[in-house]
Amino acid sequence: MPIVNRVADLQPEIQAWRRDIHQHPELLYDVHRTAAFVAERLKEFGCDEIVTGIGKTGVVGVIKGRKPANGGLKVIGLRADMDALPIEEETDLPYASKAPGKMHACGHDGHTAMLLGAARYLAETRNFGGTAVVIFQPAEEGGAGAAAMIKDGLMDRFGIEQVYGMHNGPGIPVGQFAIRTGAIMAATDAIDIKIEGVGGHAARPHKCIDSVLVGAQVIAGLQSIVSRTVDPLESAVISICEFHAGNARNVIPQTAELRGTIRTLTEEVRSLVEQRVREVVSGVAQMTGAKIDLVYERGYPVTVNHPAQTDVATRVAREIGGEGAVAETPPMMGAEDFSYMLEARPGAFIFCGNGNSAGLHHPAYNFNDEAIVYGTSYWIKLVENSLAA
Ligand code: NI
């Protein structure tokens, strides 16, 4: 019987977990209820080991196969994220968020439920040789929960040799997957620029250093980096999304503040852009006489899929969804902290179709329960194939 049919029996239960988690969204590391829910389920399933409190509120379950190890890969890690977003939910779902201002708008409720479903199945059947480690991390949405779990010894403590991640993909038909070798998601860096000019009367600009004009020059300079410095065949995004200055029509403001985000797909381009941002800012300061303070904060690294594991993931996804079920996706300029896990161990990150839902991080978004059988089956098959005795 195809794996999808067997998992279909578990679907109602997995869906119920998903909706329960959806009703109780929690942010960043503050995922205490969700983590407790996960740990309770893993205990019920009879996992060999359950460890909580890794990376503050992360949970890990260990499931040993009943077959002898095949002498190759012994331990595989499967990762889901548990945290929600600070968004007011705008759906009419009967199981909509009960926490004002918080919402599972990225489908991490579905990710957590599907990995629980796989854990349940794997703990029941144990039809593999070696060890499956299910990883439930906090703080994917900006808190680098994956890095916190790694820092707490995740990889070494459980002997994880390879690690896999999955995210739902709105716009990808249910039952289909999307993946690519190499960079699949971008590095994300944050910049904060504080400009101190000389304020004064709007009619006496010669006595001022106009922080608004300085800010405009900084932005124009920054926007020339992608078009004139970065190789046109490479990718980079610089978006300045905040510009705060002034509060009167006839006053040249003393200060201005800019904030933005930078996305790149290789370490080389990332370093090049950082260097140019620093040069542009100090150049504009020199040119205008303003004092400009730049804070350049490196965020999540590039998510880079390893070729061999991408092949494995692709084969598994085809087995689940059929021959035409896997599309090669172009890289996306969004970011993902699974990148830290792929820096630590070889592995691959795949998108699982969520159908025609609203986009991720949208107040009308909802994880598609129809996708549960495919995502859960993917995890199970990945373990059974990779740890085949
Ligand atoms: Ni997400």
CSV table of C-alpha atoms and ligand atoms in Angstrom, one decimal:
chain,number,residue,atom,x,y,z
A,1,MET,CA,0.0,0.0,0.0
A,2,PRO,CA,1.4,3.4,-0.9
A,3,ILE,CA,2.7,5.3,2.2
A,4,VAL,CA,0.2,8.2,1.5
A,5,ASN,CA,-2.7,5.8,2.0
A,6,ARG,CA,-1.4,4.5,5.3
A,7,VAL,CA,-0.8,8.0,6.5
A,8,ALA,CA,-4.3,8.9,5.5
A,9,ASP,CA,-5.5,6.9,8.5
A,10,LEU,CA,-3.5,9.2,10.8
A,11,GLN,CA,-4.7,12.4,9.0
A,12,PRO,CA,-7.7,13.3,11.2
A,13,GLU,CA,-5.5,13.1,14.3
A,14,ILE,CA,-2.7,15.1,12.8
A,15,GLN,CA,-5.2,17.7,11.6
A,16,ALA,CA,-6.7,17.9,15.1
A,17,TRP,CA,-3.2,18.6,16.6
A,18,ARG,CA,-2.6,21.2,13.9
A,19,ARG,CA,-5.8,23.0,14.6
A,20,ASP,CA,-5.2,22.9,18.4
A,21,ILE,CA,-1.7,24.4,17.8
A,22,HIS,CA,-3.2,27.0,15.5
A,23,GLN,CA,-5.6,28.2,18.2
A,24,HIS,CA,-2.8,28.7,20.6
A,25,PRO,CA,0.0,30.6,18.7
A,26,GLU,CA,3.1,31.5,20.6
A,27,LEU,CA,6.0,33.8,19.6
A,28,LEU,CA,9.8,33.2,19.3
A,29,TYR,CA,11.2,31.3,22.3
A,30,ASP,CA,8.0,31.7,24.3
A,31,VAL,CA,6.5,28.5,22.9
A,32,HIS,CA,6.0,26.8,26.2
A,33,ARG,CA,2.5,25.4,25.5
A,34,THR,CA,3.4,24.1,22.1
A,35,ALA,CA,6.7,22.5,23.3
A,36,ALA,CA,4.8,20.8,26.1
A,37,PHE,CA,2.2,19.6,23.6
A,38,VAL,CA,4.9,18.2,21.4
A,39,ALA,CA,6.8,16.5,24.3
A,40,GLU,CA,3.5,14.9,25.6
A,41,ARG,CA,2.7,13.5,22.2
A,42,LEU,CA,6.3,12.1,21.7
A,43,LYS,CA,5.9,10.4,25.1
A,44,GLU,CA,2.6,8.8,24.1
A,45,PHE,CA,4.2,7.5,20.9
A,46,GLY,CA,6.9,5.8,22.9
A,47,CYS,CA,10.0,7.6,21.6
A,48,ASP,CA,13.2,6.2,23.0
A,49,GLU,CA,14.3,9.5,24.4
A,50,ILE,CA,12.7,12.9,24.7
A,51,VAL,CA,14.7,16.0,25.6
A,52,THR,CA,13.2,19.4,26.3
A,53,GLY,CA,14.8,22.8,26.8
A,54,ILE,CA,17.4,22.5,24.0
A,55,GLY,CA,17.8,26.1,22.6
A,56,LYS,CA,15.6,27.3,25.4
A,57,THR,CA,12.3,25.7,24.4
A,58,GLY,CA,13.3,23.3,21.7
A,59,VAL,CA,12.2,19.6,21.9
A,60,VAL,CA,14.0,16.6,20.5
A,61,GLY,CA,12.6,13.0,20.2
A,62,VAL,CA,14.8,10.0,19.4
A,63,ILE,CA,13.3,7.0,17.6
A,64,LYS,CA,15.4,3.9,17.0
A,65,GLY,CA,14.7,1.6,14.2
A,66,ARG,CA,14.2,-2.1,14.8
A,67,LYS,CA,16.4,-3.3,11.9
A,68,PRO,CA,20.2,-3.4,12.2
A,69,ALA,CA,22.0,-0.3,10.8
A,70,ASN,CA,23.2,-0.7,7.3
A,71,GLY,CA,26.7,0.4,7.9
A,72,GLY,CA,26.1,3.7,6.2
A,73,LEU,CA,24.1,6.6,7.5
A,74,LYS,CA,23.1,5.9,11.1
A,75,VAL,CA,21.3,9.1,12.4
A,76,ILE,CA,19.1,11.4,10.4
A,77,GLY,CA,17.6,14.6,11.8
A,78,LEU,CA,14.1,16.0,10.7
A,79,ARG,CA,13.3,19.5,11.7
A,80,ALA,CA,10.1,21.4,12.2
A,81,ASP,CA,9.5,24.9,13.6
A,82,MET,CA,6.9,25.7,16.3
A,83,ASP,CA,6.6,29.5,16.5
A,84,ALA,CA,3.9,31.9,15.2
A,85,LEU,CA,3.9,35.6,14.2
A,86,PRO,CA,2.8,38.9,15.7
A,87,ILE,CA,-0.1,39.3,13.3
A,88,GLU,CA,-3.8,39.7,14.0
A,89,GLU,CA,-5.5,36.8,12.3
A,90,GLU,CA,-8.1,37.7,9.7
A,91,THR,CA,-9.8,34.4,9.0
A,92,ASP,CA,-13.2,33.1,9.9
A,93,LEU,CA,-11.9,29.7,10.8
A,94,PRO,CA,-13.7,28.0,13.7
A,95,TYR,CA,-10.2,27.2,15.1
A,96,ALA,CA,-8.8,30.7,14.6
A,97,SER,CA,-6.2,32.1,17.0
A,98,LYS,CA,-7.3,32.7,20.5
A,99,ALA,CA,-4.3,34.9,21.3
A,100,PRO,CA,-4.9,38.5,20.2
A,101,GLY,CA,-2.1,39.8,18.0
A,102,LYS,CA,-0.6,36.4,17.4
A,103,MET,CA,-1.2,34.0,14.5
A,104,HIS,CA,0.2,30.9,12.8
A,105,ALA,CA,0.6,32.8,9.6
A,106,CYS,CA,3.6,30.8,8.3
A,107,GLY,CA,2.2,27.3,8.7
A,108,HIS,CA,4.5,26.3,11.5
A,109,ASP,CA,1.4,24.7,13.1
A,110,GLY,CA,1.3,22.4,10.1
A,111,HIS,CA,5.0,21.7,10.2
A,112,THR,CA,4.9,20.7,13.8
A,113,ALA,CA,1.8,18.5,13.4
A,114,MET,CA,3.2,16.8,10.3
A,115,LEU,CA,6.5,15.9,12.1
A,116,LEU,CA,4.5,14.7,15.1
A,117,GLY,CA,2.5,12.5,12.7
A,118,ALA,CA,5.7,11.1,11.2
A,119,ALA,CA,7.1,10.5,14.7
A,120,ARG,CA,4.0,8.6,15.6
A,121,TYR,CA,4.2,6.4,12.6
A,122,LEU,CA,8.0,5.8,12.9
A,123,ALA,CA,7.8,5.0,16.6
A,124,GLU,CA,5.0,2.5,15.9
A,125,THR,CA,6.5,0.7,12.9
A,126,ARG,CA,10.3,1.3,13.3
A,127,ASN,CA,10.8,-0.1,9.9
A,128,PHE,CA,14.3,1.2,9.5
A,129,GLY,CA,17.9,0.6,10.7
A,130,GLY,CA,19.4,3.4,12.6
A,131,THR,CA,18.0,6.4,14.5
A,132,ALA,CA,15.6,9.1,13.5
A,133,VAL,CA,15.8,12.3,15.5
A,134,VAL,CA,12.8,14.6,15.3
A,135,ILE,CA,13.7,18.3,16.1
A,136,PHE,CA,11.1,20.9,17.1
A,137,GLN,CA,12.7,24.3,17.2
A,138,PRO,CA,11.5,27.6,18.6
A,139,ALA,CA,12.1,31.1,17.2
A,140,GLU,CA,12.4,30.6,13.5
A,141,GLU,CA,10.8,34.0,12.9
A,142,GLY,CA,13.8,36.2,13.6
A,143,GLY,CA,15.1,34.6,16.8
A,144,ALA,CA,17.6,32.1,15.3
A,145,GLY,CA,16.1,29.2,17.3
A,146,ALA,CA,18.0,26.7,15.1
A,147,ALA,CA,21.3,28.3,16.0
A,148,ALA,CA,20.4,28.2,19.7
A,149,MET,CA,19.6,24.5,19.5
A,150,ILE,CA,22.9,23.8,17.7
A,151,LYS,CA,24.7,25.9,20.3
A,152,ASP,CA,23.1,23.6,23.0
A,153,GLY,CA,24.8,20.6,21.3
A,154,LEU,CA,21.9,19.4,19.1
A,155,MET,CA,24.1,17.8,16.4
A,156,ASP,CA,26.7,16.2,18.6
A,157,ARG,CA,24.6,15.1,21.4
A,158,PHE,CA,22.3,13.0,19.2
A,159,GLY,CA,25.0,12.1,16.7
A,160,ILE,CA,23.0,13.7,13.8
A,161,GLU,CA,24.8,13.1,10.5
A,162,GLN,CA,22.3,14.6,8.1
A,163,VAL,CA,19.5,17.0,8.6
A,164,TYR,CA,16.4,17.8,6.6
A,165,GLY,CA,13.8,20.6,6.7
A,166,MET,CA,10.5,21.3,5.1
A,167,HIS,CA,8.3,24.4,4.6
A,168,ASN,CA,4.8,24.7,3.1
A,169,GLY,CA,4.7,26.6,-0.1
A,170,PRO,CA,1.6,28.7,-1.0
A,171,GLY,CA,1.1,28.6,-4.8
A,172,ILE,CA,2.5,25.1,-5.2
A,173,PRO,CA,-0.3,22.6,-5.8
A,174,VAL,CA,-1.0,20.2,-2.9
A,175,GLY,CA,0.8,17.0,-3.4
A,176,GLN,CA,3.7,18.7,-5.2
A,177,PHE,CA,7.1,19.7,-4.0
A,178,ALA,CA,9.7,22.3,-5.0
A,179,ILE,CA,13.4,22.1,-4.3
A,180,ARG,CA,16.8,23.0,-5.7
A,181,THR,CA,20.5,22.2,-5.2
A,182,GLY,CA,22.6,25.0,-3.8
A,183,ALA,CA,21.3,28.3,-2.5
A,184,ILE,CA,17.5,28.0,-2.0
A,185,MET,CA,16.9,31.0,0.3
A,186,ALA,CA,18.8,34.2,1.0
A,187,ALA,CA,21.0,35.5,3.7
A,188,THR,CA,19.3,38.4,5.5
A,189,ASP,CA,21.2,41.3,7.1
A,190,ALA,CA,19.8,44.4,8.9
A,191,ILE,CA,21.0,47.9,8.7
A,192,ASP,CA,20.3,50.8,11.0
A,193,ILE,CA,21.5,54.2,10.0
A,194,LYS,CA,21.4,57.2,12.3
A,195,ILE,CA,22.2,60.6,10.8
A,196,GLU,CA,23.0,63.6,12.8
A,197,GLY,CA,23.1,66.8,10.8
A,198,VAL,CA,22.5,70.4,12.0
A,199,GLY,CA,18.9,71.4,12.4
A,200,GLY,CA,17.5,74.9,11.9
A,201,HIS,CA,15.1,77.2,10.1
A,202,ALA,CA,13.9,75.9,6.8
A,203,ALA,CA,14.6,79.3,5.2
A,204,ARG,CA,18.3,79.3,6.3
A,205,PRO,CA,19.5,76.0,4.9
A,206,HIS,CA,23.1,77.3,4.5
A,207,LYS,CA,23.3,77.3,8.3
A,208,CYS,CA,22.2,73.7,8.5
A,209,ILE,CA,23.3,70.2,7.5
A,210,ASP,CA,20.0,68.8,6.3
A,211,SER,CA,19.6,65.3,7.6
A,212,VAL,CA,16.7,64.7,5.1
A,213,LEU,CA,19.0,65.4,2.1
A,214,VAL,CA,21.8,63.4,3.7
A,215,GLY,CA,19.4,60.5,4.1
A,216,ALA,CA,18.3,60.8,0.5
A,217,GLN,CA,21.9,60.7,-0.6
A,218,VAL,CA,22.6,57.6,1.5
A,219,ILE,CA,19.6,55.9,-0.1
A,220,ALA,CA,20.6,56.8,-3.6
A,221,GLY,CA,24.2,55.6,-2.9
A,222,LEU,CA,23.0,52.4,-1.4
A,223,GLN,CA,20.6,51.8,-4.3
A,224,SER,CA,23.6,52.0,-6.7
A,225,ILE,CA,25.3,49.1,-5.1
A,226,VAL,CA,23.1,46.4,-6.6
A,227,SER,CA,23.0,48.0,-10.0
A,228,ARG,CA,26.7,49.1,-10.3
A,229,THR,CA,28.8,46.9,-7.9
A,230,VAL,CA,27.2,43.5,-7.9
A,231,ASP,CA,27.7,41.2,-10.9
A,232,PRO,CA,24.4,41.3,-12.9
A,233,LEU,CA,24.4,37.5,-12.9
A,234,GLU,CA,24.4,37.4,-9.1
A,235,SER,CA,21.5,38.4,-6.8
A,236,ALA,CA,21.2,41.0,-4.1
A,237,VAL,CA,18.4,43.1,-2.7
A,238,ILE,CA,18.8,46.3,-0.6
A,239,SER,CA,15.5,47.7,0.7
A,240,ILE,CA,15.4,50.8,2.9
A,241,CYS,CA,12.0,50.5,4.4
A,242,GLU,CA,12.0,53.1,7.1
A,243,PHE,CA,13.0,56.8,6.9
A,244,HIS,CA,12.1,58.9,9.9
A,245,ALA,CA,12.9,62.6,10.0
A,246,GLY,CA,11.3,65.8,10.9
A,247,ASN,CA,7.9,66.9,12.3
A,248,ALA,CA,7.4,70.4,11.0
A,249,ARG,CA,7.1,71.9,7.5
A,250,ASN,CA,9.5,74.7,8.2
A,251,VAL,CA,12.2,73.1,10.3
A,252,ILE,CA,15.2,71.3,8.9
A,253,PRO,CA,15.5,68.3,11.3
A,254,GLN,CA,18.7,67.7,13.2
A,255,THR,CA,18.4,63.9,12.9
A,256,ALA,CA,17.1,61.2,10.6
A,257,GLU,CA,17.0,57.5,10.8
A,258,LEU,CA,16.9,54.8,8.1
A,259,ARG,CA,16.3,51.1,8.5
A,260,GLY,CA,16.5,48.4,5.9
A,261,THR,CA,17.2,44.8,5.0
A,262,ILE,CA,19.8,43.2,2.7
A,263,ARG,CA,19.4,39.9,1.0
A,264,THR,CA,22.1,37.9,-0.8
A,265,LEU,CA,22.6,34.4,-2.1
A,266,THR,CA,26.3,33.9,-1.6
A,267,GLU,CA,28.8,34.7,1.1
A,268,GLU,CA,31.0,36.5,-1.5
A,269,VAL,CA,28.2,38.9,-2.5
A,270,ARG,CA,27.1,39.3,1.1
A,271,SER,CA,30.6,40.5,2.1
A,272,LEU,CA,30.9,42.7,-1.0
A,273,VAL,CA,27.6,44.4,-0.3
A,274,GLU,CA,28.4,44.9,3.4
A,275,GLN,CA,31.8,46.5,2.5
A,276,ARG,CA,30.1,48.8,-0.1
A,277,VAL,CA,27.3,49.8,2.3
A,278,ARG,CA,30.0,50.9,4.8
A,279,GLU,CA,31.9,52.8,2.1
A,280,VAL,CA,28.7,54.6,0.9
A,281,VAL,CA,27.8,55.7,4.4
A,282,SER,CA,31.2,57.0,5.3
A,283,GLY,CA,31.5,58.6,1.9
A,284,VAL,CA,28.2,60.5,2.3
A,285,ALA,CA,29.3,61.5,5.8
A,286,GLN,CA,32.5,62.9,4.5
A,287,MET,CA,30.7,64.7,1.6
A,288,THR,CA,28.0,66.3,3.7
A,289,GLY,CA,29.7,66.9,7.0
A,290,ALA,CA,26.9,65.0,8.8
A,291,LYS,CA,27.7,62.4,11.4
A,292,ILE,CA,26.4,59.0,10.3
A,293,ASP,CA,26.3,56.0,12.5
A,294,LEU,CA,25.8,52.6,10.8
A,295,VAL,CA,24.9,49.4,12.6
A,296,TYR,CA,25.2,46.5,10.2
A,297,GLU,CA,23.8,43.3,11.7
A,298,ARG,CA,24.3,39.9,10.1
A,299,GLY,CA,21.2,37.8,10.3
A,300,TYR,CA,20.5,34.3,9.0
A,301,PRO,CA,23.0,32.9,6.5
A,302,VAL,CA,22.2,31.6,3.0
A,303,THR,CA,20.2,28.4,3.1
A,304,VAL,CA,22.3,26.1,0.9
A,305,ASN,CA,21.0,22.6,-0.1
A,306,HIS,CA,23.7,20.0,-0.4
A,307,PRO,CA,23.6,18.1,-3.8
A,308,ALA,CA,23.5,14.5,-2.6
A,309,GLN,CA,20.8,15.1,0.0
A,310,THR,CA,18.8,17.2,-2.5
A,311,ASP,CA,18.8,14.2,-4.7
A,312,VAL,CA,17.6,12.0,-1.9
A,313,ALA,CA,14.8,14.5,-1.0
A,314,THR,CA,13.8,14.8,-4.7
A,315,ARG,CA,13.5,11.0,-5.1
A,316,VAL,CA,11.5,10.7,-1.9
A,317,ALA,CA,9.1,13.5,-3.0
A,318,ARG,CA,8.6,11.8,-6.4
A,319,GLU,CA,7.8,8.6,-4.6
A,320,ILE,CA,5.2,10.4,-2.6
A,321,GLY,CA,3.6,12.7,-5.2
A,322,GLY,CA,4.4,10.9,-8.5
A,323,GLU,CA,7.0,11.4,-11.2
A,324,GLY,CA,6.0,15.0,-12.1
A,325,ALA,CA,5.5,16.1,-8.5
A,326,VAL,CA,8.8,17.8,-8.0
A,327,ALA,CA,9.6,21.2,-9.5
A,328,GLU,CA,13.0,22.9,-9.4
A,329,THR,CA,12.3,26.2,-7.7
A,330,PRO,CA,14.4,29.3,-8.3
A,331,PRO,CA,16.1,30.6,-5.2
A,332,MET,CA,14.0,32.9,-3.0
A,333,MET,CA,15.1,36.1,-1.4
A,334,GLY,CA,13.3,35.3,1.9
A,335,ALA,CA,15.4,33.8,4.7
A,336,GLU,CA,15.2,30.7,6.9
A,337,ASP,CA,17.2,29.8,10.0
A,338,PHE,CA,17.4,26.1,8.9
A,339,SER,CA,20.4,27.6,7.1
A,340,TYR,CA,22.3,27.2,10.4
A,341,MET,CA,21.6,23.5,10.4
A,342,LEU,CA,22.7,23.1,6.8
A,343,GLU,CA,26.0,24.8,7.8
A,344,ALA,CA,26.4,22.3,10.6
A,345,ARG,CA,25.5,19.1,8.7
A,346,PRO,CA,24.7,18.1,5.1
A,347,GLY,CA,21.0,18.1,4.2
A,348,ALA,CA,18.2,19.6,2.2
A,349,PHE,CA,15.3,22.0,2.6
A,350,ILE,CA,12.1,21.3,0.5
A,351,PHE,CA,8.8,23.1,-0.1
A,352,CYS,CA,5.6,21.1,0.2
A,353,GLY,CA,2.6,22.5,-1.8
A,354,ASN,CA,0.0,24.4,0.2
A,355,GLY,CA,-2.3,25.0,-2.8
A,356,ASN,CA,-3.8,28.4,-3.5
A,357,SER,CA,-3.7,29.8,0.0
A,358,ALA,CA,-2.9,33.4,0.9
A,359,GLY,CA,0.8,34.0,1.1
A,360,LEU,CA,3.0,33.4,4.1
A,361,HIS,CA,2.8,36.0,6.8
A,362,HIS,CA,-0.6,37.3,5.5
A,363,PRO,CA,-3.4,37.7,8.0
A,364,ALA,CA,-5.7,35.5,5.8
A,365,TYR,CA,-3.1,32.7,5.4
A,366,ASN,CA,-4.0,29.2,6.6
A,367,PHE,CA,-2.0,26.0,6.5
A,368,ASN,CA,-3.8,23.5,4.1
A,369,ASP,CA,-4.8,20.4,6.0
A,370,GLU,CA,-5.0,18.6,2.6
A,371,ALA,CA,-1.2,18.8,2.5
A,372,ILE,CA,-0.8,16.8,5.7
A,373,VAL,CA,-0.6,13.4,4.1
A,374,TYR,CA,2.1,14.5,1.7
A,375,GLY,CA,4.3,16.3,4.2
A,376,THR,CA,4.0,13.5,6.7
A,377,SER,CA,4.6,10.8,4.2
A,378,TYR,CA,7.7,12.7,2.9
A,379,TRP,CA,9.2,12.5,6.4
A,380,ILE,CA,8.4,8.8,6.9
A,381,LYS,CA,9.7,7.8,3.5
A,382,LEU,CA,12.8,10.0,3.9
A,383,VAL,CA,13.7,8.0,7.1
A,384,GLU,CA,12.8,4.6,5.7
A,385,ASN,CA,14.8,5.2,2.5
A,386,SER,CA,17.8,6.8,4.1
A,387,LEU,CA,18.1,4.4,6.9
A,388,ALA,CA,17.2,1.3,4.9
A,389,ALA,CA,18.7,-1.8,6.5
B,1,NI,NI,8.0,29.9,8.1
